[in-house]
Short mmCIF file of C-alpha atoms and ligand atoms in Angstrom, two decimals:
data_model
loop_
_atom_site.label_atom_id
_atom_site.label_comp_id
_atom_site.label_asym_id
_atom_site.label_seq_id
_atom_site.Cartn_x
_atom_site.Cartn_y
_atom_site.Cartn_z
CA MET A 880 0.26 -63.51 127.43
CA THR A 881 -0.58 -59.93 126.59
CA ALA A 882 2.15 -57.78 125.10
CA ALA A 883 1.96 -54.30 126.36
CA SER A 884 3.34 -51.38 124.42
CA PRO A 885 6.67 -49.57 124.24
CA LYS A 886 6.83 -46.62 126.56
CA PRO A 887 6.33 -43.48 124.39
CA GLU A 888 9.44 -41.56 125.84
CA LEU A 889 11.68 -44.50 125.16
CA LEU A 890 10.29 -44.93 121.56
CA HIS A 891 10.60 -41.27 120.98
CA ASN A 892 14.39 -41.27 122.13
CA ALA A 893 15.17 -44.46 120.12
CA THR A 894 13.48 -42.96 116.98
CA GLU A 895 15.31 -39.77 117.39
CA ILE A 896 18.77 -41.17 117.79
CA TYR A 897 18.12 -43.43 114.83
CA ARG A 898 17.06 -40.50 112.62
CA SER A 899 20.08 -38.49 113.70
CA ALA A 900 22.57 -41.24 113.16
CA PHE A 901 21.17 -42.74 110.10
CA GLY A 902 19.18 -39.87 108.40
CA ARG A 903 15.77 -41.58 108.14
CA ALA A 904 13.00 -42.94 110.29
CA PRO A 905 13.08 -46.61 111.51
CA VAL A 906 10.04 -48.77 110.53
CA VAL A 907 9.85 -51.43 113.30
CA CYS A 908 10.33 -51.45 116.97
CA GLY A 909 10.81 -54.28 119.54
CA TRP A 910 10.56 -53.84 123.25
CA ALA A 911 10.90 -55.81 126.64
CA PRO A 912 10.71 -55.11 130.28
CA GLY A 913 13.16 -55.66 133.05
CA ARG A 914 11.88 -57.73 136.07
CA VAL A 915 11.76 -58.01 139.88
CA ASN A 916 11.56 -61.37 141.55
CA LEU A 917 9.15 -61.50 144.45
CA ILE A 918 10.40 -64.96 145.71
CA GLY A 919 12.29 -67.93 144.44
CA GLU A 920 15.92 -66.94 144.27
CA HIS A 921 18.92 -69.02 142.71
CA VAL A 922 16.55 -71.87 142.06
CA ASP A 923 15.87 -71.37 138.41
CA TYR A 924 18.85 -73.27 137.28
CA CYS A 925 17.96 -75.99 139.70
CA GLY A 926 14.63 -76.84 138.07
CA GLY A 927 12.82 -74.84 140.83
CA PHE A 928 9.94 -72.41 141.01
CA VAL A 929 10.30 -68.45 140.79
CA LEU A 930 7.80 -65.69 141.18
CA PRO A 931 8.92 -62.52 139.17
CA VAL A 932 6.88 -59.73 137.79
CA ALA A 933 7.89 -57.47 134.99
CA ILE A 934 8.54 -53.93 135.87
CA ASP A 935 7.50 -50.77 134.02
CA ARG A 936 10.96 -50.15 132.81
CA GLN A 937 11.97 -51.33 129.39
CA THR A 938 14.47 -51.52 126.67
CA VAL A 939 13.16 -50.35 123.20
CA ALA A 940 14.94 -51.19 119.93
CA VAL A 941 14.20 -49.68 116.51
CA SER A 942 15.34 -50.54 112.92
CA SER A 943 14.44 -50.35 109.24
CA GLY A 944 15.54 -53.96 108.79
CA PHE A 945 18.21 -55.14 106.38
CA GLU A 946 18.96 -52.53 103.67
CA PRO A 947 21.39 -52.48 100.87
CA GLY A 948 24.62 -50.62 101.31
CA GLY A 949 25.95 -49.57 104.79
CA SER A 950 29.00 -51.42 105.98
CA GLY A 951 28.32 -54.36 103.59
CA GLU A 952 26.57 -57.74 103.61
CA GLY A 953 25.69 -59.06 106.99
CA GLY A 954 26.63 -55.80 108.69
CA VAL A 955 25.18 -54.36 111.92
CA VAL A 956 25.53 -50.63 112.84
CA LEU A 957 24.43 -49.84 116.29
CA VAL A 958 23.67 -46.61 118.39
CA SER A 959 22.45 -46.22 121.84
CA ALA A 960 20.93 -43.39 123.76
CA ALA A 961 22.96 -44.43 126.80
CA ARG A 962 26.20 -43.98 124.52
CA PRO A 963 25.94 -40.57 122.81
CA GLY A 964 28.18 -40.28 119.82
CA GLU A 965 29.23 -43.89 119.86
CA ARG A 966 28.53 -45.97 116.76
CA VAL A 967 29.54 -49.55 116.62
CA GLU A 968 29.61 -51.78 113.55
CA TRP A 969 30.40 -55.50 112.99
CA ARG A 970 29.75 -58.35 110.63
CA LEU A 971 27.34 -60.97 111.57
CA THR A 972 29.87 -63.54 110.31
CA GLU A 973 32.05 -62.61 113.24
CA PHE A 974 29.88 -64.23 115.69
CA PRO A 975 30.65 -65.78 118.02
CA ARG A 976 34.06 -63.86 118.31
CA LEU A 977 32.14 -61.36 120.52
CA THR A 978 35.33 -60.36 122.43
CA ASN A 979 36.14 -57.66 119.94
CA LEU A 980 32.96 -55.76 120.80
CA PRO A 981 32.13 -53.51 123.79
CA VAL A 982 30.21 -55.54 126.44
CA TRP A 983 26.90 -53.77 125.84
CA CYS A 984 27.00 -54.79 122.11
CA ARG A 985 27.80 -58.44 122.84
CA TYR A 986 24.37 -59.01 124.03
CA ILE A 987 22.91 -57.79 120.88
CA ALA A 988 25.49 -59.57 118.61
CA ALA A 989 24.78 -62.84 120.47
CA VAL A 990 21.19 -62.51 120.22
CA ILE A 991 21.34 -62.00 116.29
CA GLY A 992 24.03 -64.77 116.17
CA GLU A 993 21.67 -67.28 117.98
CA ALA A 994 18.67 -66.15 115.97
CA LEU A 995 20.54 -66.85 112.68
CA ASP A 996 21.87 -70.23 114.21
CA GLY A 997 24.42 -70.62 111.34
CA ALA A 998 21.96 -69.46 108.50
CA ASP A 999 23.38 -66.77 106.25
CA PRO A 1000 22.25 -63.36 107.32
CA PRO A 1001 19.80 -61.42 105.05
CA PRO A 1002 21.45 -59.44 102.33
CA GLY A 1003 22.60 -55.85 103.43
CA THR A 1004 23.04 -54.05 106.63
CA ILE A 1005 20.83 -53.75 109.69
CA HIS A 1006 20.89 -50.39 111.56
CA LEU A 1007 19.66 -50.43 115.13
CA ALA A 1008 19.04 -47.77 117.80
CA ILE A 1009 18.45 -48.59 121.68
CA ALA A 1010 16.93 -46.66 124.40
CA GLY A 1011 16.06 -47.98 127.81
CA ASP A 1012 15.23 -47.09 131.37
CA VAL A 1013 16.03 -50.29 133.06
CA PRO A 1014 18.94 -49.38 135.54
CA ILE A 1015 22.07 -51.35 134.47
CA GLY A 1016 23.82 -53.54 137.08
CA ALA A 1017 21.05 -53.14 139.67
CA GLY A 1018 19.78 -56.75 139.46
CA LEU A 1019 16.70 -55.80 137.48
CA SER A 1020 17.60 -57.71 134.33
CA SER A 1021 18.62 -54.88 131.91
CA SER A 1022 20.51 -57.56 129.89
CA ALA A 1023 17.44 -59.77 129.58
CA SER A 1024 15.24 -56.80 128.55
CA LEU A 1025 17.88 -55.78 125.84
CA GLU A 1026 18.15 -59.32 124.56
CA VAL A 1027 14.38 -59.98 124.35
CA ALA A 1028 13.70 -56.67 122.81
CA VAL A 1029 16.34 -57.27 120.07
CA ALA A 1030 15.15 -60.80 119.72
CA LEU A 1031 11.61 -59.74 118.94
CA LEU A 1032 12.63 -56.94 116.73
CA PHE A 1033 14.92 -59.26 114.73
CA GLU A 1034 11.88 -61.76 114.47
CA ALA A 1035 9.71 -58.94 113.01
CA VAL A 1036 12.38 -57.88 110.58
CA THR A 1037 13.16 -61.33 109.35
CA GLY A 1038 9.46 -62.54 109.51
CA ARG A 1039 10.46 -65.49 111.53
CA ALA A 1040 8.44 -65.42 114.72
CA ARG A 1041 9.07 -68.18 117.42
CA ALA A 1042 6.92 -69.31 120.30
CA ARG A 1043 7.75 -67.02 123.16
CA VAL A 1044 9.37 -69.60 125.29
CA ASP A 1045 11.84 -70.32 122.50
CA THR A 1046 12.58 -66.60 122.27
CA ALA A 1047 13.28 -66.76 126.02
CA ARG A 1048 15.61 -69.78 125.50
CA LEU A 1049 17.22 -68.16 122.63
CA CYS A 1050 18.09 -65.10 124.78
CA ARG A 1051 19.31 -67.21 127.69
CA ARG A 1052 21.89 -68.83 125.20
CA ALA A 1053 22.73 -65.37 124.19
CA GLU A 1054 23.46 -64.29 127.74
CA HIS A 1055 25.62 -67.35 128.19
CA ALA A 1056 27.53 -66.56 124.93
CA ALA A 1057 27.75 -62.77 125.52
CA VAL A 1058 29.08 -62.68 129.01
CA GLY A 1059 29.75 -66.16 130.13
CA VAL A 1060 27.00 -65.92 132.90
CA PRO A 1061 25.40 -69.40 133.21
CA CYS A 1062 22.08 -68.00 134.01
CA GLY A 1063 18.80 -69.74 134.41
CA ILE A 1064 15.63 -68.98 132.40
CA MET A 1065 13.89 -66.59 134.80
CA ASP A 1066 14.92 -63.12 133.42
CA GLN A 1067 14.41 -63.79 129.78
CA TYR A 1068 11.29 -65.86 130.40
CA THR A 1069 9.70 -62.92 132.31
CA ALA A 1070 10.78 -60.48 129.62
CA ALA A 1071 9.08 -62.59 126.88
CA LEU A 1072 6.12 -63.88 128.80
CA ALA A 1073 5.07 -61.76 131.70
CA GLU A 1074 1.44 -60.74 132.11
CA PRO A 1075 0.14 -57.32 133.16
CA GLY A 1076 -1.09 -57.18 136.82
CA ARG A 1077 0.26 -60.64 137.50
CA ALA A 1078 3.30 -62.31 138.84
CA VAL A 1079 4.25 -65.39 136.86
CA ARG A 1080 5.15 -68.58 138.89
CA ILE A 1081 7.62 -70.13 136.51
CA ASP A 1082 8.19 -73.83 136.71
CA CYS A 1083 11.89 -73.78 135.48
CA GLU A 1084 12.03 -77.57 135.15
CA ILE A 1085 9.48 -77.69 132.29
CA GLU A 1086 9.73 -73.97 131.42
CA ALA A 1087 6.10 -73.15 131.64
CA HIS A 1088 4.20 -70.73 133.95
CA ARG A 1089 0.96 -70.09 135.67
CA SER A 1090 -0.01 -66.44 136.34
CA VAL A 1091 -0.74 -65.24 139.79
CA PRO A 1092 -2.94 -62.07 140.15
CA LEU A 1093 -1.51 -59.70 142.71
CA PRO A 1094 -4.02 -58.46 145.35
CA GLU A 1095 -5.29 -55.07 144.55
CA SER A 1096 -4.32 -54.12 148.04
CA VAL A 1097 -0.57 -54.37 147.49
CA ARG A 1098 2.17 -52.56 145.52
CA VAL A 1099 5.59 -53.73 144.50
CA VAL A 1100 8.35 -51.34 145.65
CA VAL A 1101 12.02 -51.60 144.45
CA ALA A 1102 14.97 -50.00 146.10
CA ASP A 1103 18.75 -49.99 144.91
CA SER A 1104 21.38 -50.82 147.48
CA GLY A 1105 23.76 -48.91 145.25
CA VAL A 1106 26.16 -51.67 145.25
CA LYS A 1107 26.85 -52.69 141.57
CA HIS A 1108 26.50 -56.40 141.11
CA ALA A 1109 28.77 -58.03 138.66
CA LEU A 1110 27.39 -61.57 137.90
CA ALA A 1111 30.03 -62.00 135.23
CA ALA A 1112 32.66 -61.82 137.94
CA GLY A 1113 32.34 -65.56 138.50
CA ASP A 1114 30.47 -65.49 141.81
CA TYR A 1115 27.28 -66.59 140.00
CA ALA A 1116 29.02 -69.38 138.30
CA ALA A 1117 30.40 -70.57 141.63
CA CYS A 1118 26.92 -70.68 143.16
CA ARG A 1119 25.68 -72.86 140.40
CA ALA A 1120 28.69 -75.13 140.53
CA SER A 1121 28.10 -75.47 144.21
CA CYS A 1122 24.48 -76.70 143.58
CA GLU A 1123 25.68 -79.03 140.93
CA ARG A 1124 28.17 -80.61 143.35
CA ALA A 1125 25.51 -80.98 145.94
CA LEU A 1126 23.20 -82.74 143.38
CA ALA A 1127 25.90 -85.08 142.34
CA ALA A 1128 26.68 -86.05 145.98
CA ILE A 1129 22.84 -86.63 146.42
CA VAL A 1130 22.58 -88.77 143.40
CA GLN A 1131 25.50 -90.89 144.48
CA ALA A 1132 24.00 -91.31 147.93
CA VAL A 1133 20.22 -91.92 147.21
CA GLY A 1134 19.94 -92.59 143.45
CA PRO A 1135 18.82 -90.61 140.45
CA ARG A 1136 17.33 -87.21 140.89
CA PRO A 1137 17.00 -84.82 137.88
CA ASN A 1138 17.79 -81.57 139.87
CA LEU A 1139 17.68 -80.18 143.32
CA ARG A 1140 14.05 -79.15 143.13
CA ARG A 1141 13.28 -82.91 143.05
CA CYS A 1142 15.49 -83.57 146.10
CA SER A 1143 14.11 -83.71 149.65
CA MET A 1144 15.66 -82.46 152.82
CA ALA A 1145 15.85 -86.26 153.77
CA ASP A 1146 17.88 -86.76 150.52
CA LEU A 1147 20.22 -83.94 151.40
CA LEU A 1148 20.81 -85.18 154.87
CA LEU A 1149 21.68 -88.56 153.81
CA ALA A 1150 24.27 -87.21 151.54
CA SER A 1151 25.47 -84.35 153.83
CA GLY A 1152 28.67 -86.34 154.95
CA ALA A 1153 29.73 -86.42 151.27
CA MET A 1154 29.78 -82.71 150.64
CA LYS A 1155 31.40 -79.51 151.94
CA HIS A 1156 29.34 -77.39 154.24
CA GLU A 1157 29.07 -74.56 151.67
CA ASP A 1158 27.43 -76.86 149.16
CA PHE A 1159 25.07 -78.40 151.76
CA ALA A 1160 24.00 -74.97 152.87
CA ARG A 1161 23.35 -73.80 149.34
CA ALA A 1162 21.37 -77.04 148.50
CA ARG A 1163 19.38 -76.59 151.62
CA HIS A 1164 18.52 -73.03 150.54
CA VAL A 1165 17.36 -74.30 147.23
CA ILE A 1166 15.20 -77.09 148.46
CA LEU A 1167 13.47 -74.80 151.18
CA GLU A 1168 13.17 -71.95 148.73
CA CYS A 1169 11.21 -74.08 146.19
CA GLY A 1170 8.75 -74.82 149.01
CA ARG A 1171 8.44 -71.13 149.91
CA VAL A 1172 7.70 -70.16 146.42
CA SER A 1173 4.64 -72.60 146.36
CA GLN A 1174 3.46 -71.51 149.81
CA ALA A 1175 3.73 -67.88 148.73
CA VAL A 1176 1.69 -68.44 145.59
CA GLU A 1177 -1.13 -70.02 147.67
CA ALA A 1178 -0.87 -67.28 150.26
CA LEU A 1179 -1.20 -64.52 147.57
CA LEU A 1180 -4.14 -66.20 145.94
CA ARG A 1181 -6.09 -66.10 149.28
CA ALA A 1182 -4.66 -62.65 149.96
CA ASP A 1183 -2.90 -63.98 153.17
CA LEU A 1184 -0.35 -61.20 153.22
CA ALA A 1185 1.08 -61.92 156.54
CA THR A 1186 2.26 -65.42 155.23
CA VAL A 1187 3.70 -63.78 152.17
CA GLY A 1188 5.67 -61.38 154.38
CA ARG A 1189 7.03 -64.12 156.59
CA LEU A 1190 8.10 -66.18 153.55
CA MET A 1191 9.89 -63.24 152.13
CA ALA A 1192 11.86 -62.66 155.37
CA GLU A 1193 12.75 -66.43 155.48
CA SER A 1194 13.85 -66.25 151.87
CA HIS A 1195 16.32 -63.24 152.71
CA ALA A 1196 17.54 -64.95 155.64
CA SER A 1197 18.29 -68.05 153.76
CA LEU A 1198 20.16 -66.04 150.87
CA ARG A 1199 22.19 -64.30 153.52
CA ASP A 1200 23.01 -67.13 155.71
CA ASP A 1201 22.97 -70.30 153.70
CA PHE A 1202 23.34 -69.17 150.07
CA LYS A 1203 25.62 -66.34 150.95
CA VAL A 1204 24.76 -63.97 148.20
CA SER A 1205 23.58 -60.96 150.28
CA CYS A 1206 25.71 -58.09 151.48
CA LYS A 1207 25.66 -55.62 154.33
CA GLU A 1208 24.05 -52.92 152.34
CA LEU A 1209 21.17 -55.21 151.08
CA ASP A 1210 20.59 -56.50 154.65
CA GLU A 1211 20.41 -52.89 155.98
CA LEU A 1212 18.09 -51.75 153.27
CA VAL A 1213 15.75 -54.84 153.89
CA GLU A 1214 15.85 -53.82 157.67
CA ARG A 1215 15.05 -50.26 156.82
CA ALA A 1216 12.03 -51.36 154.46
CA LEU A 1217 10.71 -53.59 157.19
CA GLY A 1218 10.73 -50.65 159.66
CA GLN A 1219 8.29 -48.58 157.42
CA PRO A 1220 4.65 -48.57 158.05
CA GLY A 1221 2.77 -50.64 155.58
CA VAL A 1222 5.59 -52.85 154.48
CA ILE A 1223 4.26 -56.53 154.38
CA GLY A 1224 7.61 -58.16 153.42
CA ALA A 1225 11.05 -57.20 151.89
CA ARG A 1226 14.01 -59.15 150.67
CA MET A 1227 17.02 -58.99 148.30
CA THR A 1228 16.05 -59.71 144.70
CA GLY A 1229 18.00 -61.14 141.79
CA GLY A 1230 21.39 -62.64 141.71
CA GLY A 1231 22.71 -60.76 144.75
CA PHE A 1232 26.07 -59.44 145.69
CA GLY A 1233 24.49 -56.06 145.53
CA GLY A 1234 21.59 -54.60 143.37
CA CYS A 1235 18.10 -54.07 144.63
CA ILE A 1236 15.65 -55.22 147.32
CA VAL A 1237 11.83 -55.76 146.54
CA ALA A 1238 9.10 -54.92 149.17
CA LEU A 1239 5.54 -55.71 149.06
CA VAL A 1240 3.64 -52.72 150.53
CA GLU A 1241 0.00 -51.80 151.34
CA ALA A 1242 -1.10 -49.72 148.43
CA PRO A 1243 -2.00 -46.56 150.46
CA ARG A 1244 1.47 -46.49 152.02
CA ALA A 1245 3.49 -47.22 148.86
CA SER A 1246 4.34 -43.55 148.02
CA GLU A 1247 5.57 -42.91 151.64
CA VAL A 1248 7.72 -46.20 151.52
CA VAL A 1249 9.20 -45.08 148.24
CA ALA A 1250 10.00 -41.64 149.58
CA ALA A 1251 11.50 -43.12 152.79
CA LEU A 1252 13.70 -45.68 150.92
CA GLY A 1253 14.77 -43.08 148.41
CA ALA A 1254 15.49 -40.22 150.95
CA ASP A 1255 19.30 -40.60 150.78
CA GLY A 1256 19.22 -40.16 146.91
CA ARG A 1257 19.05 -43.84 146.14
CA LEU A 1258 16.86 -45.18 143.34
CA ALA A 1259 13.44 -46.24 144.70
CA PHE A 1260 10.19 -46.71 142.84
CA GLN A 1261 7.03 -48.57 142.86
CA THR A 1262 5.93 -50.60 139.81
CA PRO A 1263 2.90 -52.06 138.43
CA ALA A 1264 3.27 -55.73 137.25
CA ALA A 1265 3.97 -54.99 133.53
CA GLY A 1266 3.30 -56.98 130.47
CA ALA A 1267 5.90 -58.81 128.27
CA GLY A 1268 7.68 -57.44 125.45
CA GLY A 1269 6.47 -57.24 121.91
CA ALA A 1270 7.30 -55.91 118.50
CA ALA A 1271 5.29 -53.55 116.00
CA SER A 1272 5.54 -51.66 112.79
CA LEU A 1273 6.01 -47.84 113.26
C1 GLA B 783 20.19 -63.74 137.83
C2 GLA B 783 20.10 -64.84 136.86
C3 GLA B 783 18.74 -65.70 137.04
C4 GLA B 783 18.56 -66.12 138.44
C5 GLA B 783 18.82 -64.95 139.36
C6 GLA B 783 18.81 -65.56 140.76
O1 GLA B 783 19.33 -62.83 137.74
O2 GLA B 783 20.02 -64.26 135.49
O3 GLA B 783 18.55 -66.76 136.04
O4 GLA B 783 19.37 -67.32 138.53
O5 GLA B 783 19.99 -64.31 139.16
O6 GLA B 783 17.62 -65.94 141.16
#
């Protein structure tokens, strides 16, 4: 795991708003990237495999640590470059009564609350300033990037560093607490442990990864459908519940299985009479998608790009037809991407119901593909596989 560095312009923005809000310079920063998932969707909470890369868009958080004065013992004072003029304050003892806070602050309050884990906060008040360029609500894990940036900053401030996988777990708990989304580990794990130039194949059952170098001949391109996804709206929780019902029916029919990743298609077929078609189709997606991730990793390692492209197409079709988390705009954008010269594969990425598509593109064509996908003003960009977040003194 190599921590990259904070993007200079984001560090500058965060430092400037800190200075103008609080009248002094911050002394420590934490940062973490967003992510885009190449393949392995809606399988992380089923113990499956995923293959994300960190993107070169980040959240940066700066602070001077706990200081006397301010709004009192255990106080937090927060400003954000995205919210000019807004200044939010709360007491750490208020956690977990997060609903009093604006949603964007709940992630931060939840991370700090989880990090303290019932312990008394250090004496004094902590001032924080946030700046970031991960698009919000586009399925690129802006929330995980915020959580991990703040968690790493808080570790630096309190001198209590954790193993990175524990930081990822803490941030996942924070996401659950902050907005009630029962997400898997993929986004927070990627922000905390990604490696530059590589995708990470995360085994979400044991929460460990192997890194997968991307062939030099390919580029990762992301394009936004413009449809805002709202995971908190309950659709995500419904997907997860569907998978849990299917697993329960399989266990009933064929015996103990720890998760859907450990179920075979034969298991599923034996239990199919005991579940609704919706649950059957979602479980079929999970079981087959886990196999596709393993095949995609092998294909990437031997630079068999045609196979990677076919697997991405199968993944998209399965998310559209079986898992039912795509939408018209995502389907059209995938089609448009596949029509561009040099595109190896394309699919929706992330939780779905809107958000982005990801395409793997032959390197010399990447700029043209970005221009074509972004022609109507939508967000489209290519990204290197970035490194994990980190923290540093300023
Ligand atoms: C969201 C969640 C992840 C994962 C994806 C779907 O991004 O936060 O844990 O489940 O959806 O693959």
